[in-house]
Tab-separated table of C-alpha atoms in Angstrom:
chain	number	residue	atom	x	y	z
G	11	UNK	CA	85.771	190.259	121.684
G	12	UNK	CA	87.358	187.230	120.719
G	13	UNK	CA	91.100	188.261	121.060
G	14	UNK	CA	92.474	186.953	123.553
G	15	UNK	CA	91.663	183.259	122.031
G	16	UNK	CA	93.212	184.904	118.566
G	17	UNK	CA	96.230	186.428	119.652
G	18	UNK	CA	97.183	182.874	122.415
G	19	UNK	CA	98.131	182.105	118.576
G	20	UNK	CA	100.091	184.037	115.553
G	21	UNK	CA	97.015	183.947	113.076
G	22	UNK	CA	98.250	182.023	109.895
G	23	UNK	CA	97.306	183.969	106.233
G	24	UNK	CA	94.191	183.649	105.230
G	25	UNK	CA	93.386	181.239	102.807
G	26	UNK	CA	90.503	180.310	100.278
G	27	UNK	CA	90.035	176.585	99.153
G	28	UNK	CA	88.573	175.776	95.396
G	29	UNK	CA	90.813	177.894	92.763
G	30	UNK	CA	93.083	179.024	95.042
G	31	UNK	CA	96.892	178.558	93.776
G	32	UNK	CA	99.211	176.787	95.513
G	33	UNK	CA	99.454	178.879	98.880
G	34	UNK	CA	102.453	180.253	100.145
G	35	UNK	CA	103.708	178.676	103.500
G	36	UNK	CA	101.741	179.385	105.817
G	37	UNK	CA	103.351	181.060	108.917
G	38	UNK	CA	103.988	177.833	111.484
G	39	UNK	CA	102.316	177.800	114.730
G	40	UNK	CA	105.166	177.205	117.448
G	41	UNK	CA	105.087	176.353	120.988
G	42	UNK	CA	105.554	179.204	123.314
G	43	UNK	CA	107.679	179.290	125.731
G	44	UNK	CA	106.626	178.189	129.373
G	45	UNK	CA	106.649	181.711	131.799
G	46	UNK	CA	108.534	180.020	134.331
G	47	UNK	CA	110.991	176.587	134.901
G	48	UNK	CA	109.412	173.131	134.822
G	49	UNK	CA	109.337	172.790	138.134
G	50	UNK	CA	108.181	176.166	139.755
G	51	UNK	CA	104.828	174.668	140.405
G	52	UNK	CA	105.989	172.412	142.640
G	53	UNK	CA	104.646	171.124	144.909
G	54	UNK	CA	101.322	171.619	143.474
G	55	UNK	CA	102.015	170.528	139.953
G	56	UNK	CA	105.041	168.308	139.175
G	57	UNK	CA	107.828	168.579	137.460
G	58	UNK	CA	107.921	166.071	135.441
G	59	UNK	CA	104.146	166.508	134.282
G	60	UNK	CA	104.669	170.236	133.389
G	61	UNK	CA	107.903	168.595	130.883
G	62	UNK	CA	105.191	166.153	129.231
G	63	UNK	CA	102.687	168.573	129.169
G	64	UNK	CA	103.935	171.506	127.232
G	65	UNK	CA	107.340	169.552	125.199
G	66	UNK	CA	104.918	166.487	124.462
G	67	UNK	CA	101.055	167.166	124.506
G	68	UNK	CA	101.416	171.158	123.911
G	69	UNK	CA	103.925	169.998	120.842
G	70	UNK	CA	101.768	167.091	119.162
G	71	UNK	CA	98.653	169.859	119.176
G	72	UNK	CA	101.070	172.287	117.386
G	73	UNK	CA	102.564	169.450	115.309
G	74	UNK	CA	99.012	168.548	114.178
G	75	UNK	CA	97.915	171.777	113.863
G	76	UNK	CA	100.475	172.751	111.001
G	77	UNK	CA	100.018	169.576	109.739
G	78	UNK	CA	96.547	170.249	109.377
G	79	UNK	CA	96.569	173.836	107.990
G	80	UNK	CA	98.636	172.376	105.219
G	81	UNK	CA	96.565	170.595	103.746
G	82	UNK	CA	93.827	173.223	104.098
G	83	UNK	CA	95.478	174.511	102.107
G	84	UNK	CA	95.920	172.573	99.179
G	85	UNK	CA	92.077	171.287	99.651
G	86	UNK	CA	90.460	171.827	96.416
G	87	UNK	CA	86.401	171.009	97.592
G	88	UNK	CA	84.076	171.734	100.313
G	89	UNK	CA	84.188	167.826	100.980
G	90	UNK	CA	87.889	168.024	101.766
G	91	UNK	CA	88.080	171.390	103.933
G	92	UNK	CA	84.864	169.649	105.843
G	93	UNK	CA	87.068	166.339	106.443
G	94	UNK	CA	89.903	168.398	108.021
G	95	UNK	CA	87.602	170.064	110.495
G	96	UNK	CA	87.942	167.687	113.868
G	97	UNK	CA	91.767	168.011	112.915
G	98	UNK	CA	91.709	172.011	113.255
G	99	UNK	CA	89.099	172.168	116.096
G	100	UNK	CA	90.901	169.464	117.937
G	101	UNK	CA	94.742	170.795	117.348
G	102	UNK	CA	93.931	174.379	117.117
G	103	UNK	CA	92.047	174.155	119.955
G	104	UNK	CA	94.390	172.374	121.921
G	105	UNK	CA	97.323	174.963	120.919
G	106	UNK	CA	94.477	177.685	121.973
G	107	UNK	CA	93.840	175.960	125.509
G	108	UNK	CA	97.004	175.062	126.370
G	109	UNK	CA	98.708	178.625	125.559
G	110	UNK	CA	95.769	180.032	127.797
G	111	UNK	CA	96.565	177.140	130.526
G	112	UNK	CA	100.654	178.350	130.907
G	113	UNK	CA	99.679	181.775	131.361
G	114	UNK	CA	97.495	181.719	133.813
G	115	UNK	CA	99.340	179.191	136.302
G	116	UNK	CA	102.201	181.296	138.275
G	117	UNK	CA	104.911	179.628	140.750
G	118	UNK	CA	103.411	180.043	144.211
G	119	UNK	CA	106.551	182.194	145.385
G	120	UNK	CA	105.460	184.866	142.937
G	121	UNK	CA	101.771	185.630	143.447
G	122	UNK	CA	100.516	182.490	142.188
G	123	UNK	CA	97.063	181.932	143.901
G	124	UNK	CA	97.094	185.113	145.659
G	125	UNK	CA	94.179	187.481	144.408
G	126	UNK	CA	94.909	190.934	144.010
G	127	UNK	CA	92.351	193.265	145.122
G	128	UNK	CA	90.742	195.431	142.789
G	129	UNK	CA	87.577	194.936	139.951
G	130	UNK	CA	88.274	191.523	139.336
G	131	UNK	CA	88.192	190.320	142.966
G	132	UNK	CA	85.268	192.342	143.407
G	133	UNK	CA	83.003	191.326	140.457
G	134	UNK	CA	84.316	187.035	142.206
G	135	UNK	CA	82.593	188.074	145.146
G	136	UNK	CA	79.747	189.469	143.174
G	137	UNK	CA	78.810	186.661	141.105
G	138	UNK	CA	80.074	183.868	143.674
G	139	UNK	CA	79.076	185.661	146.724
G	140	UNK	CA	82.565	184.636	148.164
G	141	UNK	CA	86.018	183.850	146.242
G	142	UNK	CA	85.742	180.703	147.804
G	143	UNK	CA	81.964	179.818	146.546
G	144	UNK	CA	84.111	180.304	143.046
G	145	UNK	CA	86.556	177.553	143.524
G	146	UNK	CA	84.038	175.548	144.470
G	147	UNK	CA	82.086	175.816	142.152
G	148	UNK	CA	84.964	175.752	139.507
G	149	UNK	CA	86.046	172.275	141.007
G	150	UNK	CA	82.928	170.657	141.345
G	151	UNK	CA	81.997	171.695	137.804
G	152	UNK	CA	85.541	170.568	136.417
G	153	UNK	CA	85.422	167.288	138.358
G	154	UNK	CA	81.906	166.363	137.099
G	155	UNK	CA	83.354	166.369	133.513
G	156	UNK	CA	82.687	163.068	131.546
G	157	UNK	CA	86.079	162.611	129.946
G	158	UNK	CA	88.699	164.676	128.705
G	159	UNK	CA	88.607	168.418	128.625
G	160	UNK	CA	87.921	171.786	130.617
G	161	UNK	CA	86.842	173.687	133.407
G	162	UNK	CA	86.442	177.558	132.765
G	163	UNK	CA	86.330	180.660	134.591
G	164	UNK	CA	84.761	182.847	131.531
G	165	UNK	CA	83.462	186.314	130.852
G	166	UNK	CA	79.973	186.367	129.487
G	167	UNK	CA	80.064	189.375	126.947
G	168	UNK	CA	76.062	188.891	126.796
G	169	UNK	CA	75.562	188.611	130.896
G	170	UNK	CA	78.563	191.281	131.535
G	171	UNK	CA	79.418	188.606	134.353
G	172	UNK	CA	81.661	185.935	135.328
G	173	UNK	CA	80.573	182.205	134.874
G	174	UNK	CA	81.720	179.069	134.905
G	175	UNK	CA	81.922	176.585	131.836
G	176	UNK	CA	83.555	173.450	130.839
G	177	UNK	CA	84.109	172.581	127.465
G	178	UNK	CA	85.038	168.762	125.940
G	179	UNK	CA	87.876	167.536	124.805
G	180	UNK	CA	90.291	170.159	123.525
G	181	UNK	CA	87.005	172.371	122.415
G	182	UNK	CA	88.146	175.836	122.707
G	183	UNK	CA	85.748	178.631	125.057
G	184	UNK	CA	84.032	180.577	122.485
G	185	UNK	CA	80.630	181.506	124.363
G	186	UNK	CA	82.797	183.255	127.022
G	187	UNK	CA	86.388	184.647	126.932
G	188	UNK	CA	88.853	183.023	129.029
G	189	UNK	CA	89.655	183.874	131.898
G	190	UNK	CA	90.582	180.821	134.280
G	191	UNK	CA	91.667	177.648	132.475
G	192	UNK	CA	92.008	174.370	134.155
G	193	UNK	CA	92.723	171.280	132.290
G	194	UNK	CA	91.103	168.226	133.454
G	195	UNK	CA	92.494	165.672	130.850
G	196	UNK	CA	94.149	163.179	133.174
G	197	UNK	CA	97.377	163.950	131.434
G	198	UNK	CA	97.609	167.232	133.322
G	199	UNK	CA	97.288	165.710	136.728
G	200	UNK	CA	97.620	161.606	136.632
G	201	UNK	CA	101.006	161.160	137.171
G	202	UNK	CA	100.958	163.097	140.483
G	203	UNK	CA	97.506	162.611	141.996
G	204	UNK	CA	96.472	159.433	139.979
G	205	UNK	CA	92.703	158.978	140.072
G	206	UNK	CA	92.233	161.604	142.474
G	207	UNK	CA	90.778	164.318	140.453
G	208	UNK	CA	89.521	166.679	143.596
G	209	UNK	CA	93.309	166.603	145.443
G	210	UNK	CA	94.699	168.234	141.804
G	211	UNK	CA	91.689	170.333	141.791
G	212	UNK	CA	92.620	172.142	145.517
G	213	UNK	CA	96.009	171.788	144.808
G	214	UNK	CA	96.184	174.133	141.583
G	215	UNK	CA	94.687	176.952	143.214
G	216	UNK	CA	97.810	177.608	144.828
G	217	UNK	CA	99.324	178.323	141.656
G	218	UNK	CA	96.581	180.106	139.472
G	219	UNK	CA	97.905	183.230	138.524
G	220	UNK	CA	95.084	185.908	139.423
G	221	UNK	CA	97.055	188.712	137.724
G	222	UNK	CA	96.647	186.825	134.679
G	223	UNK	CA	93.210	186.823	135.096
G	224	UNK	CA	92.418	190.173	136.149
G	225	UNK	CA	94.336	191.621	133.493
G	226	UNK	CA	92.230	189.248	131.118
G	227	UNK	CA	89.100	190.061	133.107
G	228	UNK	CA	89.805	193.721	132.715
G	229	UNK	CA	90.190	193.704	128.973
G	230	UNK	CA	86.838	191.612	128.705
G	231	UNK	CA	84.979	194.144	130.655
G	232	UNK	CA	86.065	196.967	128.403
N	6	UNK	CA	69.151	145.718	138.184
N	7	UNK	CA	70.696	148.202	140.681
N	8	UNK	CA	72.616	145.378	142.533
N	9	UNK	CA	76.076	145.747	140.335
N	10	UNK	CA	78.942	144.941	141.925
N	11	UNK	CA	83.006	144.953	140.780
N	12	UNK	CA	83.842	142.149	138.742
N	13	UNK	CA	86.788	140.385	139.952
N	14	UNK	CA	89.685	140.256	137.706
N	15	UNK	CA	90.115	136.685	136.371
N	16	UNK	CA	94.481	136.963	136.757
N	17	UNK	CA	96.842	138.560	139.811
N	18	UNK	CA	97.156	142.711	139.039
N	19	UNK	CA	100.853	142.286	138.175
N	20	UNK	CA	99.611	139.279	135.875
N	21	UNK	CA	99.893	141.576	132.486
N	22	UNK	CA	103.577	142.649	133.460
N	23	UNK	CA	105.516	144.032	131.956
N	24	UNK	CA	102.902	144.814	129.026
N	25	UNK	CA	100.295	146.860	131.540
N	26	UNK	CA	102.026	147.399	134.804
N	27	UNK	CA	100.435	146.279	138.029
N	28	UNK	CA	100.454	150.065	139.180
N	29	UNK	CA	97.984	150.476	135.834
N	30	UNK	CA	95.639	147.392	137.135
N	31	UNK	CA	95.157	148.133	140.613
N	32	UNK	CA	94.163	151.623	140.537
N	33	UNK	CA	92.386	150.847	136.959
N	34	UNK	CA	90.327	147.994	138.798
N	35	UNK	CA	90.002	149.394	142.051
N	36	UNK	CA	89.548	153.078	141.812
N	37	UNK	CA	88.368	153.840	138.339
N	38	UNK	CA	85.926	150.698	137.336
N	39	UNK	CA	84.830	150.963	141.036
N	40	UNK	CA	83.646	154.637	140.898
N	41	UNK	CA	81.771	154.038	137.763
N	42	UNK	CA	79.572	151.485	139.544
N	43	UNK	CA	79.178	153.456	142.693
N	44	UNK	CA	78.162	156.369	140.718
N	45	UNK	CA	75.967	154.190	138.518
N	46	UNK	CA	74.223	152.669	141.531
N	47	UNK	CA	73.301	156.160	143.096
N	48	UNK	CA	71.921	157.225	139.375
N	49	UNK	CA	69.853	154.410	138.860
N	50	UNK	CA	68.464	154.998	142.786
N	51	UNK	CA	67.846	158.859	141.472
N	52	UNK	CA	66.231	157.365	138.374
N	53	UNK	CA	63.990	155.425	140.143
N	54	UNK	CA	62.710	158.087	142.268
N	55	UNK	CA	62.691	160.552	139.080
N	56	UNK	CA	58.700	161.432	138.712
N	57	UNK	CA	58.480	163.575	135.522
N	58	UNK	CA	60.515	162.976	132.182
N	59	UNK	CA	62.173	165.637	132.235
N	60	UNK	CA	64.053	164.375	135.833
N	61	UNK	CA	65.314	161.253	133.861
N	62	UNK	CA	65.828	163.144	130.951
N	63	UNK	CA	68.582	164.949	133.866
N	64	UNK	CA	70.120	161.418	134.383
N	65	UNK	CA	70.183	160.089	131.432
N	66	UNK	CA	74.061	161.500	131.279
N	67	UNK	CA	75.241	159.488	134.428
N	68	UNK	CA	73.879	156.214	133.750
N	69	UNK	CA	75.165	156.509	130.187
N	70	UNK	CA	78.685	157.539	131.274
N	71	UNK	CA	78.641	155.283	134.556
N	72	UNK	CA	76.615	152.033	132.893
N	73	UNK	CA	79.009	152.096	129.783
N	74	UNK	CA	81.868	152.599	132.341
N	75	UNK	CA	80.574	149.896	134.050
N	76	UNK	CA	79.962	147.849	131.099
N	77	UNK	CA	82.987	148.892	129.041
N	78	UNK	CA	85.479	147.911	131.883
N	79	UNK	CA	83.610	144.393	132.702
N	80	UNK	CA	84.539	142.891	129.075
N	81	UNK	CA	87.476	144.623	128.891
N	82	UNK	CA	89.165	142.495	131.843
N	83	UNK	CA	87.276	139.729	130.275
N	84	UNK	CA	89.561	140.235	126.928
N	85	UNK	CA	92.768	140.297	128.426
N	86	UNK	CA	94.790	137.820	129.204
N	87	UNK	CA	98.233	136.969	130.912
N	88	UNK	CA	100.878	136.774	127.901
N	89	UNK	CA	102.483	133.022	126.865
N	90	UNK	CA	98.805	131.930	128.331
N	91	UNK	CA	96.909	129.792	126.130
N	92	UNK	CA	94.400	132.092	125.789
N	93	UNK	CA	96.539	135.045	124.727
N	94	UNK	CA	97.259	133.701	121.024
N	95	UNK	CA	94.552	133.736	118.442
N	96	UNK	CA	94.454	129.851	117.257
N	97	UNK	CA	92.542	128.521	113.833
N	98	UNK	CA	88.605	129.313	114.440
N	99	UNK	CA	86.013	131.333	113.407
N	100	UNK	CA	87.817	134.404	114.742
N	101	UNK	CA	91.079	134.207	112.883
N	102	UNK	CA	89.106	133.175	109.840
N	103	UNK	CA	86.723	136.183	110.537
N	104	UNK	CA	90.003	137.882	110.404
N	105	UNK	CA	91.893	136.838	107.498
N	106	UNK	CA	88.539	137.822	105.393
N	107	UNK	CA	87.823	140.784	107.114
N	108	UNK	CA	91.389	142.487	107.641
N	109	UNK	CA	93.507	140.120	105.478
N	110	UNK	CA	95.689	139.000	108.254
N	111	UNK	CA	95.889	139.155	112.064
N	112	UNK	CA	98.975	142.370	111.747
N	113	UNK	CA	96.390	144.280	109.595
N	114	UNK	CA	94.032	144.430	112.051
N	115	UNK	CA	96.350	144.979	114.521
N	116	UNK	CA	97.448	148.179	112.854
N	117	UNK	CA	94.353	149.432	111.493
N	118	UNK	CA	92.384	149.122	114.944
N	119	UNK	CA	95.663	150.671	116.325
N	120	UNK	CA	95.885	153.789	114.284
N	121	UNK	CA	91.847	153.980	114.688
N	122	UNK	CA	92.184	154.221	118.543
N	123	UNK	CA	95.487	156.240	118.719
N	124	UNK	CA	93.470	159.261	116.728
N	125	UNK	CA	90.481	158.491	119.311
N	126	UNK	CA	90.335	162.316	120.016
N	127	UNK	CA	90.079	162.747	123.848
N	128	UNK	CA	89.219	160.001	125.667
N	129	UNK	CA	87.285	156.919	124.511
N	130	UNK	CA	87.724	152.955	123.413
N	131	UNK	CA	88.686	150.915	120.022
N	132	UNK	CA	86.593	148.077	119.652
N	133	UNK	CA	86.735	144.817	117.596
N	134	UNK	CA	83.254	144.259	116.931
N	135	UNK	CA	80.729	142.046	114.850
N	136	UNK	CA	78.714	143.534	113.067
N	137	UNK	CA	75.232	141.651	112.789
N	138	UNK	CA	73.497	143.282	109.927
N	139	UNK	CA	76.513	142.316	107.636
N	140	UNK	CA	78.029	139.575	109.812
N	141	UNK	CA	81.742	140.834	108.933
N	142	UNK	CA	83.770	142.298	111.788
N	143	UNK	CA	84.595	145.836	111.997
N	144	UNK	CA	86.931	148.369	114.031
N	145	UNK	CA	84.974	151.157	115.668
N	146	UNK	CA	86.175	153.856	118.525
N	147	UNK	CA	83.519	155.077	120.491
N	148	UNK	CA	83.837	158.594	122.918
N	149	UNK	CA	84.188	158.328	126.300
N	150	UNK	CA	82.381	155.899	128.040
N	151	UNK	CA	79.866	155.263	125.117
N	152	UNK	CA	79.182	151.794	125.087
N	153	UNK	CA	79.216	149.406	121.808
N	154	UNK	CA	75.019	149.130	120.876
N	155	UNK	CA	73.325	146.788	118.363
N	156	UNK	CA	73.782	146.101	115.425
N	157	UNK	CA	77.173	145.717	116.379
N	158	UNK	CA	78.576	143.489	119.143
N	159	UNK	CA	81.705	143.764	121.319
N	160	UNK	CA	85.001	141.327	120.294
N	161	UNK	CA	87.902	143.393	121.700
N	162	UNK	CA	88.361	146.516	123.130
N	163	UNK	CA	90.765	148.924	124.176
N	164	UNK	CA	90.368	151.302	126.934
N	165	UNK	CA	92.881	154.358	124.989
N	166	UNK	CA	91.479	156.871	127.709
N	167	UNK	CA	94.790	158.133	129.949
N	168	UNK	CA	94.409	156.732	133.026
N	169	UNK	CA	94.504	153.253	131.006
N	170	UNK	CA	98.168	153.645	130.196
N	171	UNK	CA	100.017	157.011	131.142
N	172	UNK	CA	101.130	155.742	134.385
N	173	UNK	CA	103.541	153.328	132.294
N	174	UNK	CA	103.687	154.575	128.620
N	175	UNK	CA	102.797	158.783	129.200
N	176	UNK	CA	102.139	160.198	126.285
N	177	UNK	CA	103.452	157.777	124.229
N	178	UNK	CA	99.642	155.768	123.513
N	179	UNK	CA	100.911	154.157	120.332
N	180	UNK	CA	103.676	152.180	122.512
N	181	UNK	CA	100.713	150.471	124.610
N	182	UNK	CA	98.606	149.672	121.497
N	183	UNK	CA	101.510	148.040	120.288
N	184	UNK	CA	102.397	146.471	123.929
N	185	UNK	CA	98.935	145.156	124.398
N	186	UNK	CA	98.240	143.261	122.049
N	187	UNK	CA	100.790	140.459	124.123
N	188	UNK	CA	98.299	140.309	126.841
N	189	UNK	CA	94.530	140.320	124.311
N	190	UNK	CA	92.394	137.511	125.205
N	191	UNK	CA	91.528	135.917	122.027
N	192	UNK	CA	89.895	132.543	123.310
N	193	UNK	CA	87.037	135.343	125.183
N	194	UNK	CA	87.057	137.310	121.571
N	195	UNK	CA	86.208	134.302	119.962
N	196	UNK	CA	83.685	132.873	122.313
N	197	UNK	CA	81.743	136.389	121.592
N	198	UNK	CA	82.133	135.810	118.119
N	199	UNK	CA	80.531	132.596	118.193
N	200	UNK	CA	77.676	134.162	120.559
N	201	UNK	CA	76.999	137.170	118.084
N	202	UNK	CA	76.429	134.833	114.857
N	203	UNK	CA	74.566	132.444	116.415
N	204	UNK	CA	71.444	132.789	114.069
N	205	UNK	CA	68.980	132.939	117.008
């Protein structure tokens, strides 16, 4: 149920704290590549934003999140693991997010924000009543976020139908699986559109990659 | 209470050059600081409409995140202060000696409320503050737009969320933590200090 936000990474070895010895290295998380050139989401997203975003903010969350699993580790009480919780939440989750994010953008000159029709356009219309009542809806909710963090387009396994969520900071979707990321830190759209949250917001949809997301939509509703 | 308007900045926008570009102030002053009190305004007119608990119970989330913006922003012009001006260095007082005892020197605190507000996890403020249970000073990073609440009291903060320095420094927050401490106002700091331990 949960595999798409397990396999975004190579799952480390497991690993017990309290009387475990020394672990063997863990396998290193690593950025993955981006699907297409820096600037293939122009005009919508910048070049030079999409080179900070994954080779600087994608890296640090890595970065910190082998930093972080290391000393997991070697933690030897409940007290330490406990202490190195915001570090995994925040860098795994930001590895998690941001794997989602590169995925399901797509360079406007090859499908991105074009909907394919088929089970996934159809249960949009469903639970939106129209695709646009979803962006809407999508942007308004991701706009009205206090701070850093995310708007979602998720699969409620309980409801069997689409919703929308936001999550804080780099919190990863765990209610719902992913289907839609957006990232509304101001690091993912400043540069270009400054404080101007809703002209980022219509601008992305021209390069949300809807094949992505039915394909993730379709292994949800299995 | 529902009459707040923008605070004019006590220096010219490009007046922190080169440490927090004028780029940074304007849109910081005008735009951001400017839609937390227009948003604050229309919760507070919501609020006082709001019959039943559970309707301000609703709001409670806007006039938090709008009022501390509004709030948060206000002192934070207030505690900056063109560089080489008189007010920019911290002089022998009340504050430095707060200092010394509290932090051992003026570059410890420097780099302790600097690491504090670069690990500030999403967006959010480092803060100076006086504590006035124990009358030392503390650091303290608060999420967001959460604003600094008794028993401690405000001395100097940093606003560490994005829009505060990507424009000029990208990702690169702990090069304008280190940059902006040119352009900290210590004369205001100090003048809260003195406020704060007045025994009242």
């Amino acid at each position: 149920m949960f595999a798409l936000a397990r396999n975004a990474l190579r799952a480390p070895a497991r690993r017990a704290f309290a009387n475990a010895p020394a672990a063997a290295a863990a396998s290193l998380h690593t950025l993955p590549d981006l699907p297409y050139a820096y600037n293939a989401l122009e005009p919508y997203i910048s070049e030079e934003i999409m080179k900070l975003h994954h080779s600087k903010h994608h890296q640090t969350y890595v970065n910190g999140l082998n930093a972080a699993e290391e000393s997991y580790a070697k933690a030897t009480s409940v007290k330490e693991v406990i202490a190195l919780q915001a570090a995994i939440k925040f860098n795994g989750g930001g590895h998690i997010n941001h794997s989602l994010f590169w995925k399901n953008l797509a360079p406007n000159a090859e499908g991105g924000g074009q909907i394919p029709e088929g089970a996934f356009k159809n249960a949009l219309e469903r639970d939106f009543g129209s695709v646009e009542n979803f962006k809407k809806e999508l942007n308004t909710q991701t706009a009205a976020v206090q701070g850093s963090g995310w708007g979602w387009l998720g699969y409620s396994p309980k409801s069997k139908k689409l919703e929308i969520v936001t999550t804080a900071n780099q919190d990863p979707l765990i209610t719902h699986i992913p289907i839609i990321g957006i990232d509304i830190w101001e690091h993912a759209f400043y540069l270009q559109y400054k404080n101007v949250k809703p002209d980022y917001l219509n601008a992305i949809w021209n390069v949300i990659n809807f094949k992505e997301a039915a394909k993730r939509f379709e292994d949800a509703a299995k | 209470m529902s009459d707040y308007t923008l605070p004019t900045l006590p220096y010219a926008y490009n007046a922190l050059e080169p440490y927090i570009s004028e780029e940074i102030m304007t849109i910081h002053h005008t735009k951001h600081h400017q839609a937390y009190i227009n948003a604050l305004k229309t919760a507070e007119a919501s609020y006082a409409q709001a019959a039943a608990p559970k309707e301000r119970i609703a709001l409670q989330a806007a006039i938090k995140f709008n009022g501390g913006g509004h709030i948060n922003h206000s002192l934070f012009w207030k505690n900056l202060a063109p560089a080489n001006s008189d007010a920019a260095k911290l002089k022998a007082g009340p504050l430095q000696d707060a200092i010394n005892r509290d932090f051992g020197s003026l570059d410890n605190l420097k780099a302790e409320l600097n690491a504090s507000s670069a690990a500030v996890q999403g967006s959010g403020w480092g803060w100076l503050v006086y504590n006035k249970k124990t009358g030392k000073t503390e650091i303290l990073t608060l999420p967001n737009q959460d604003p600094v609440l008794p028993p401690y009291v405000p001395l100097i903060g940093i606003d560490v969320w994005e829009h505060a320095y990507y424009l000029q420094y990208k990702n690169v927050r702990p090069d304008y933590l280190k940059a902006i401490w040119n352009v900290i106002n210590f004369e205001e700091a100090e003048k809260r200090l003195v406020e704060a331990s007045k025994v009242c």
